[in-house]
Amino acid sequence: QITLKESGPTLVKPTQTLTLTCTFSGFSLSTSGVGVGWIRQPPGKALEWLALIYWDDDKRYSPSLKSRLTITKDTSKNQVVLTMTNMDPVDTATYYCAHRRRDWGYFDYWGQGTLVTVSS
Amino acid sequence: SYELTQLPSVSVSPGQTARITCSGDVLGENYADWYQQKPGQAPELVIYEDSERYPGIPERFSGSTSGNTTTLTISRVLTEDEADYYCLSGDEDNTVFGGGTKLTVL
């Protein structure tokens, strides 16, 4: 049974760096083909893909946010960490992590999401 | 970067057929997936690779793609199908969601 759960601060100040952790179970990021992605959703708005990391440490980023994002994995802890620098109020959103396989291309398991508010 | 266009809303009566479309150049070269999202919940995969129904999804849900447009069709709509629906496509360097369509079951 695959589960994912996001954790991190609920409130960050403008210009600060956001660090979010995705803790998962039911799969391993050392298994060939496995990946974890991050997606966000501002209140009342659409989903937006942010980043992906695969078992082989291949990393992909949204072109529009690439300069601000870093995604890493800790296989021993079953965790994926996303950092986003220079936070702005427009970055206020629910942030989701999700399981994906490279050969399938879709996100089949999602975490519950965590709401991050950017405000001074 | 890629863009996917969806109508903001679609309304149908229970028992009717709902068709939700998603358009974009990226669809000519990549598969599309569809996600259902109910209020306060995470998205759930409904259709993948244009037309494959994810396990556990009712047969009432189907998908098809023609050219640069992909369509999610929901037959015999139930009130429980009321939700936001998002398409997803692109390659690994540019994965993009559509703007979402709110399906209202009147």
mmCIF file of C-alpha atoms in Angstrom:
data_model
loop_
_atom_site.group_PDB
_atom_site.id
_atom_site.type_symbol
_atom_site.label_atom_id
_atom_site.label_comp_id
_atom_site.label_asym_id
_atom_site.label_seq_id
_atom_site.Cartn_x
_atom_site.Cartn_y
_atom_site.Cartn_z
ATOM 1 C CA GLN A 1 0.000 0.000 0.000
ATOM 2 C CA ILE A 2 1.565 3.237 -1.177
ATOM 3 C CA THR A 3 1.142 6.344 0.947
ATOM 4 C CA LEU A 4 2.750 9.772 0.856
ATOM 5 C CA LYS A 5 2.567 12.626 3.324
ATOM 6 C CA GLU A 6 3.835 16.178 3.035
ATOM 7 C CA SER A 7 5.217 18.117 5.969
ATOM 8 C CA GLY A 8 6.696 21.538 6.524
ATOM 9 C CA PRO A 9 5.864 25.029 7.720
ATOM 10 C CA THR A 10 2.370 26.360 7.319
ATOM 11 C CA LEU A 11 3.535 29.975 7.261
ATOM 12 C CA VAL A 12 6.620 31.521 5.720
ATOM 13 C CA LYS A 13 7.611 35.133 5.292
ATOM 14 C CA PRO A 14 8.302 36.759 1.924
ATOM 15 C CA THR A 15 11.891 36.235 0.698
ATOM 16 C CA GLN A 16 12.348 33.203 2.975
ATOM 17 C CA THR A 17 13.181 29.722 1.707
ATOM 18 C CA LEU A 18 10.521 27.021 1.960
ATOM 19 C CA THR A 19 11.541 23.453 2.750
ATOM 20 C CA LEU A 20 8.962 20.706 2.358
ATOM 21 C CA THR A 21 9.408 17.016 3.072
ATOM 22 C CA CYS A 22 7.513 14.162 1.471
ATOM 23 C CA THR A 23 7.640 10.997 3.570
ATOM 24 C CA PHE A 24 6.406 7.909 1.803
ATOM 25 C CA SER A 25 5.864 4.199 2.331
ATOM 26 C CA GLY A 26 4.979 1.226 0.187
ATOM 27 C CA PHE A 27 7.737 1.790 -2.365
ATOM 28 C CA SER A 28 11.433 2.580 -2.505
ATOM 29 C CA LEU A 29 13.235 5.314 -4.363
ATOM 30 C CA SER A 30 16.058 2.871 -4.931
ATOM 31 C CA THR A 31 13.843 0.778 -7.221
ATOM 32 C CA SER A 32 14.420 1.250 -10.925
ATOM 33 C CA GLY A 33 11.859 3.489 -12.601
ATOM 34 C CA VAL A 34 10.365 4.969 -9.445
ATOM 35 C CA GLY A 35 9.957 8.704 -9.015
ATOM 36 C CA VAL A 36 8.344 11.336 -6.797
ATOM 37 C CA GLY A 37 7.008 14.644 -7.970
ATOM 38 C CA TRP A 38 5.801 17.871 -6.408
ATOM 39 C CA ILE A 39 2.686 19.705 -7.545
ATOM 40 C CA ARG A 40 1.077 22.800 -6.042
ATOM 41 C CA GLN A 41 -2.344 24.431 -6.144
ATOM 42 C CA PRO A 42 -3.055 28.024 -5.097
ATOM 43 C CA PRO A 43 -6.406 28.440 -3.357
ATOM 44 C CA GLY A 44 -9.187 28.188 -5.926
ATOM 45 C CA LYS A 45 -6.762 27.773 -8.810
ATOM 46 C CA ALA A 46 -5.326 25.061 -11.008
ATOM 47 C CA LEU A 47 -2.674 22.466 -10.339
ATOM 48 C CA GLU A 48 0.910 23.291 -11.283
ATOM 49 C CA TRP A 49 3.731 20.788 -11.670
ATOM 50 C CA LEU A 50 6.940 21.820 -9.903
ATOM 51 C CA ALA A 51 9.606 19.111 -9.899
ATOM 52 C CA LEU A 52 10.405 15.416 -10.262
ATOM 53 C CA ILE A 53 13.141 13.151 -8.954
ATOM 54 C CA TYR A 54 13.786 9.562 -9.997
ATOM 55 C CA TRP A 55 15.487 6.582 -8.431
ATOM 56 C CA ASP A 56 18.683 7.316 -10.361
ATOM 57 C CA ASP A 57 18.768 10.912 -9.015
ATOM 58 C CA ASP A 58 17.600 12.317 -12.344
ATOM 59 C CA LYS A 59 15.905 15.620 -11.529
ATOM 60 C CA ARG A 60 13.465 17.668 -13.591
ATOM 61 C CA TYR A 61 12.076 21.124 -12.877
ATOM 62 C CA SER A 62 9.320 23.355 -14.139
ATOM 63 C CA PRO A 63 11.012 25.768 -16.545
ATOM 64 C CA SER A 64 9.249 28.746 -15.002
ATOM 65 C CA LEU A 65 10.437 27.949 -11.476
ATOM 66 C CA LYS A 66 13.686 26.128 -12.121
ATOM 67 C CA SER A 67 15.904 28.855 -10.698
ATOM 68 C CA ARG A 68 14.121 28.703 -7.337
ATOM 69 C CA LEU A 69 13.657 24.954 -6.854
ATOM 70 C CA THR A 70 15.829 22.134 -5.585
ATOM 71 C CA ILE A 71 14.618 18.570 -5.175
ATOM 72 C CA THR A 72 16.587 15.901 -3.313
ATOM 73 C CA LYS A 73 15.978 12.435 -1.971
ATOM 74 C CA ASP A 74 17.017 10.463 1.084
ATOM 75 C CA THR A 75 16.464 6.858 0.142
ATOM 76 C CA SER A 76 17.281 5.539 3.607
ATOM 77 C CA LYS A 77 14.569 7.700 5.163
ATOM 78 C CA ASN A 78 12.036 7.271 2.336
ATOM 79 C CA GLN A 79 11.876 11.013 1.931
ATOM 80 C CA VAL A 80 11.971 13.591 -0.832
ATOM 81 C CA VAL A 81 12.696 17.220 -0.008
ATOM 82 C CA LEU A 82 11.712 20.255 -2.050
ATOM 83 C CA THR A 83 13.189 23.670 -1.385
ATOM 84 C CA MET A 84 11.872 26.857 -2.941
ATOM 85 C CA THR A 85 13.775 30.070 -2.476
ATOM 86 C CA ASN A 86 12.623 33.671 -2.348
ATOM 87 C CA MET A 87 9.044 32.922 -1.398
ATOM 88 C CA ASP A 88 6.347 35.406 -2.381
ATOM 89 C CA PRO A 89 2.662 35.708 -1.465
ATOM 90 C CA VAL A 90 1.776 34.319 -4.913
ATOM 91 C CA ASP A 91 3.444 31.073 -3.814
ATOM 92 C CA THR A 92 0.683 30.540 -1.264
ATOM 93 C CA ALA A 93 -0.706 27.141 -2.175
ATOM 94 C CA THR A 94 -1.356 23.571 -1.164
ATOM 95 C CA TYR A 95 1.734 21.564 -2.017
ATOM 96 C CA TYR A 96 1.346 17.914 -2.961
ATOM 97 C CA CYS A 97 3.852 15.153 -3.499
ATOM 98 C CA ALA A 98 2.965 12.194 -5.696
ATOM 99 C CA HIS A 99 4.348 8.838 -6.860
ATOM 100 C CA ARG A 100 5.231 8.362 -10.485
ATOM 101 C CA ARG A 101 6.991 5.775 -12.585
ATOM 102 C CA ARG A 102 9.143 6.880 -15.481
ATOM 103 C CA ASP A 103 7.730 4.290 -17.843
ATOM 104 C CA TRP A 104 4.141 5.170 -16.949
ATOM 105 C CA GLY A 105 4.353 8.939 -16.823
ATOM 106 C CA TYR A 106 1.369 9.580 -14.601
ATOM 107 C CA PHE A 107 0.959 10.407 -10.907
ATOM 108 C CA ASP A 108 -0.948 7.486 -9.437
ATOM 109 C CA TYR A 109 -0.644 8.092 -5.690
ATOM 110 C CA TRP A 110 -0.863 11.491 -4.043
ATOM 111 C CA GLY A 111 -0.291 12.838 -0.573
ATOM 112 C CA GLN A 112 -3.019 14.765 1.202
ATOM 113 C CA GLY A 113 -1.238 18.050 0.577
ATOM 114 C CA THR A 114 -0.006 20.747 2.908
ATOM 115 C CA LEU A 115 -1.106 24.383 2.794
ATOM 116 C CA VAL A 116 1.692 26.913 2.848
ATOM 117 C CA THR A 117 0.845 30.577 3.339
ATOM 118 C CA VAL A 118 3.341 33.272 2.468
ATOM 119 C CA SER A 119 2.739 36.394 4.493
ATOM 120 C CA SER A 120 4.647 38.869 6.582
ATOM 121 C CA SER B 1 6.434 26.209 -22.479
ATOM 122 C CA TYR B 2 3.403 24.025 -23.118
ATOM 123 C CA GLU B 3 -0.174 25.073 -22.433
ATOM 124 C CA LEU B 4 -3.338 23.047 -22.061
ATOM 125 C CA THR B 5 -6.718 24.727 -22.415
ATOM 126 C CA GLN B 6 -9.896 23.583 -20.686
ATOM 127 C CA LEU B 7 -13.328 25.177 -20.455
ATOM 128 C CA PRO B 8 -13.841 26.477 -16.906
ATOM 129 C CA SER B 9 -17.158 24.738 -16.401
ATOM 130 C CA VAL B 10 -19.496 22.084 -17.747
ATOM 131 C CA SER B 11 -23.000 21.390 -16.461
ATOM 132 C CA VAL B 12 -25.088 18.271 -16.999
ATOM 133 C CA SER B 13 -28.123 16.635 -15.468
ATOM 134 C CA PRO B 14 -27.873 13.267 -13.740
ATOM 135 C CA GLY B 15 -27.955 10.426 -16.234
ATOM 136 C CA GLN B 16 -26.655 12.530 -19.095
ATOM 137 C CA THR B 17 -23.221 12.369 -20.721
ATOM 138 C CA ALA B 18 -20.540 14.894 -19.823
ATOM 139 C CA ARG B 19 -17.695 15.667 -22.191
ATOM 140 C CA ILE B 20 -14.722 17.602 -20.896
ATOM 141 C CA THR B 21 -12.111 18.681 -23.412
ATOM 142 C CA CYS B 22 -8.484 19.676 -23.157
ATOM 143 C CA SER B 23 -6.536 21.206 -26.039
ATOM 144 C CA GLY B 24 -2.897 21.920 -26.680
ATOM 145 C CA ASP B 25 -0.081 21.317 -29.109
ATOM 146 C CA VAL B 26 1.664 19.076 -26.582
ATOM 147 C CA LEU B 27 -1.104 16.502 -27.039
ATOM 148 C CA GLY B 28 0.072 15.761 -30.546
ATOM 149 C CA GLU B 29 3.241 14.204 -29.160
ATOM 150 C CA ASN B 30 2.426 13.105 -25.614
ATOM 151 C CA TYR B 31 -0.169 11.091 -23.780
ATOM 152 C CA ALA B 32 -2.754 12.789 -21.600
ATOM 153 C CA ASP B 33 -3.993 11.881 -18.153
ATOM 154 C CA TRP B 34 -7.122 13.014 -16.355
ATOM 155 C CA TYR B 35 -7.474 13.708 -12.654
ATOM 156 C CA GLN B 36 -10.607 14.194 -10.585
ATOM 157 C CA GLN B 37 -10.469 16.492 -7.580
ATOM 158 C CA LYS B 38 -13.285 16.920 -5.098
ATOM 159 C CA PRO B 39 -13.359 19.834 -2.627
ATOM 160 C CA GLY B 40 -10.736 19.558 0.074
ATOM 161 C CA GLN B 41 -9.231 16.410 -1.413
ATOM 162 C CA ALA B 42 -6.108 15.535 -3.354
ATOM 163 C CA PRO B 43 -6.484 14.804 -7.074
ATOM 164 C CA GLU B 44 -7.142 11.221 -8.115
ATOM 165 C CA LEU B 45 -6.067 9.604 -11.364
ATOM 166 C CA VAL B 46 -9.008 8.680 -13.558
ATOM 167 C CA ILE B 47 -7.610 8.132 -17.072
ATOM 168 C CA TYR B 48 -4.006 7.646 -18.158
ATOM 169 C CA GLU B 49 -2.306 7.365 -21.543
ATOM 170 C CA ASP B 50 -5.269 9.059 -23.256
ATOM 171 C CA SER B 51 -7.794 6.276 -22.803
ATOM 172 C CA GLU B 52 -6.760 3.772 -20.144
ATOM 173 C CA ARG B 53 -9.041 3.630 -17.138
ATOM 174 C CA TYR B 54 -7.190 3.510 -13.827
ATOM 175 C CA PRO B 55 -8.086 0.501 -11.639
ATOM 176 C CA GLY B 56 -11.203 1.090 -9.592
ATOM 177 C CA ILE B 57 -12.559 3.790 -11.893
ATOM 178 C CA PRO B 58 -16.096 3.055 -13.153
ATOM 179 C CA GLU B 59 -16.552 2.100 -16.779
ATOM 180 C CA ARG B 60 -18.666 5.243 -17.151
ATOM 181 C CA PHE B 61 -15.374 7.148 -17.446
ATOM 182 C CA SER B 62 -13.567 7.008 -20.767
ATOM 183 C CA GLY B 63 -10.944 9.020 -22.608
ATOM 184 C CA SER B 64 -9.997 9.665 -26.199
ATOM 185 C CA THR B 65 -7.622 11.864 -28.136
ATOM 186 C CA SER B 66 -7.842 13.258 -31.623
ATOM 187 C CA GLY B 67 -5.102 15.501 -32.872
ATOM 188 C CA ASN B 68 -4.422 18.197 -30.318
ATOM 189 C CA THR B 69 -7.570 17.617 -28.264
ATOM 190 C CA THR B 70 -8.186 15.033 -25.588
ATOM 191 C CA THR B 71 -11.653 14.355 -24.194
ATOM 192 C CA LEU B 72 -12.839 12.877 -20.938
ATOM 193 C CA THR B 73 -16.318 11.416 -21.316
ATOM 194 C CA ILE B 74 -18.476 10.539 -18.346
ATOM 195 C CA SER B 75 -21.560 8.532 -19.248
ATOM 196 C CA ARG B 76 -24.664 8.262 -17.073
ATOM 197 C CA VAL B 77 -23.391 11.021 -14.816
ATOM 198 C CA LEU B 78 -24.037 10.679 -11.098
ATOM 199 C CA THR B 79 -24.172 13.460 -8.536
ATOM 200 C CA GLU B 80 -20.993 12.022 -7.035
ATOM 201 C CA ASP B 81 -19.131 12.864 -10.255
ATOM 202 C CA GLU B 82 -19.403 16.563 -9.461
ATOM 203 C CA ALA B 83 -15.795 17.686 -9.149
ATOM 204 C CA ASP B 84 -12.957 19.560 -10.820
ATOM 205 C CA TYR B 85 -11.244 17.681 -13.623
ATOM 206 C CA TYR B 86 -7.682 18.391 -14.779
ATOM 207 C CA CYS B 87 -5.826 17.116 -17.799
ATOM 208 C CA LEU B 88 -2.070 16.548 -17.678
ATOM 209 C CA SER B 89 0.422 16.081 -20.454
ATOM 210 C CA GLY B 90 3.933 16.898 -21.559
ATOM 211 C CA ASP B 91 7.372 15.403 -21.308
ATOM 212 C CA GLU B 92 9.562 15.053 -18.249
ATOM 213 C CA ASP B 93 11.067 18.496 -18.696
ATOM 214 C CA ASN B 94 7.755 20.236 -19.132
ATOM 215 C CA THR B 95 4.805 18.554 -17.494
ATOM 216 C CA VAL B 96 1.744 20.772 -17.657
ATOM 217 C CA PHE B 97 -1.769 20.703 -16.204
ATOM 218 C CA GLY B 98 -4.793 22.210 -17.837
ATOM 219 C CA GLY B 99 -6.646 24.997 -16.081
ATOM 220 C CA GLY B 100 -9.310 22.612 -14.836
ATOM 221 C CA THR B 101 -12.996 22.150 -15.574
ATOM 222 C CA LYS B 102 -15.629 22.258 -12.889
ATOM 223 C CA LEU B 103 -18.295 19.661 -13.591
ATOM 224 C CA THR B 104 -21.626 20.608 -12.076
ATOM 225 C CA VAL B 105 -24.356 17.983 -11.880
ATOM 226 C CA LEU B 106 -27.618 19.848 -11.719
#
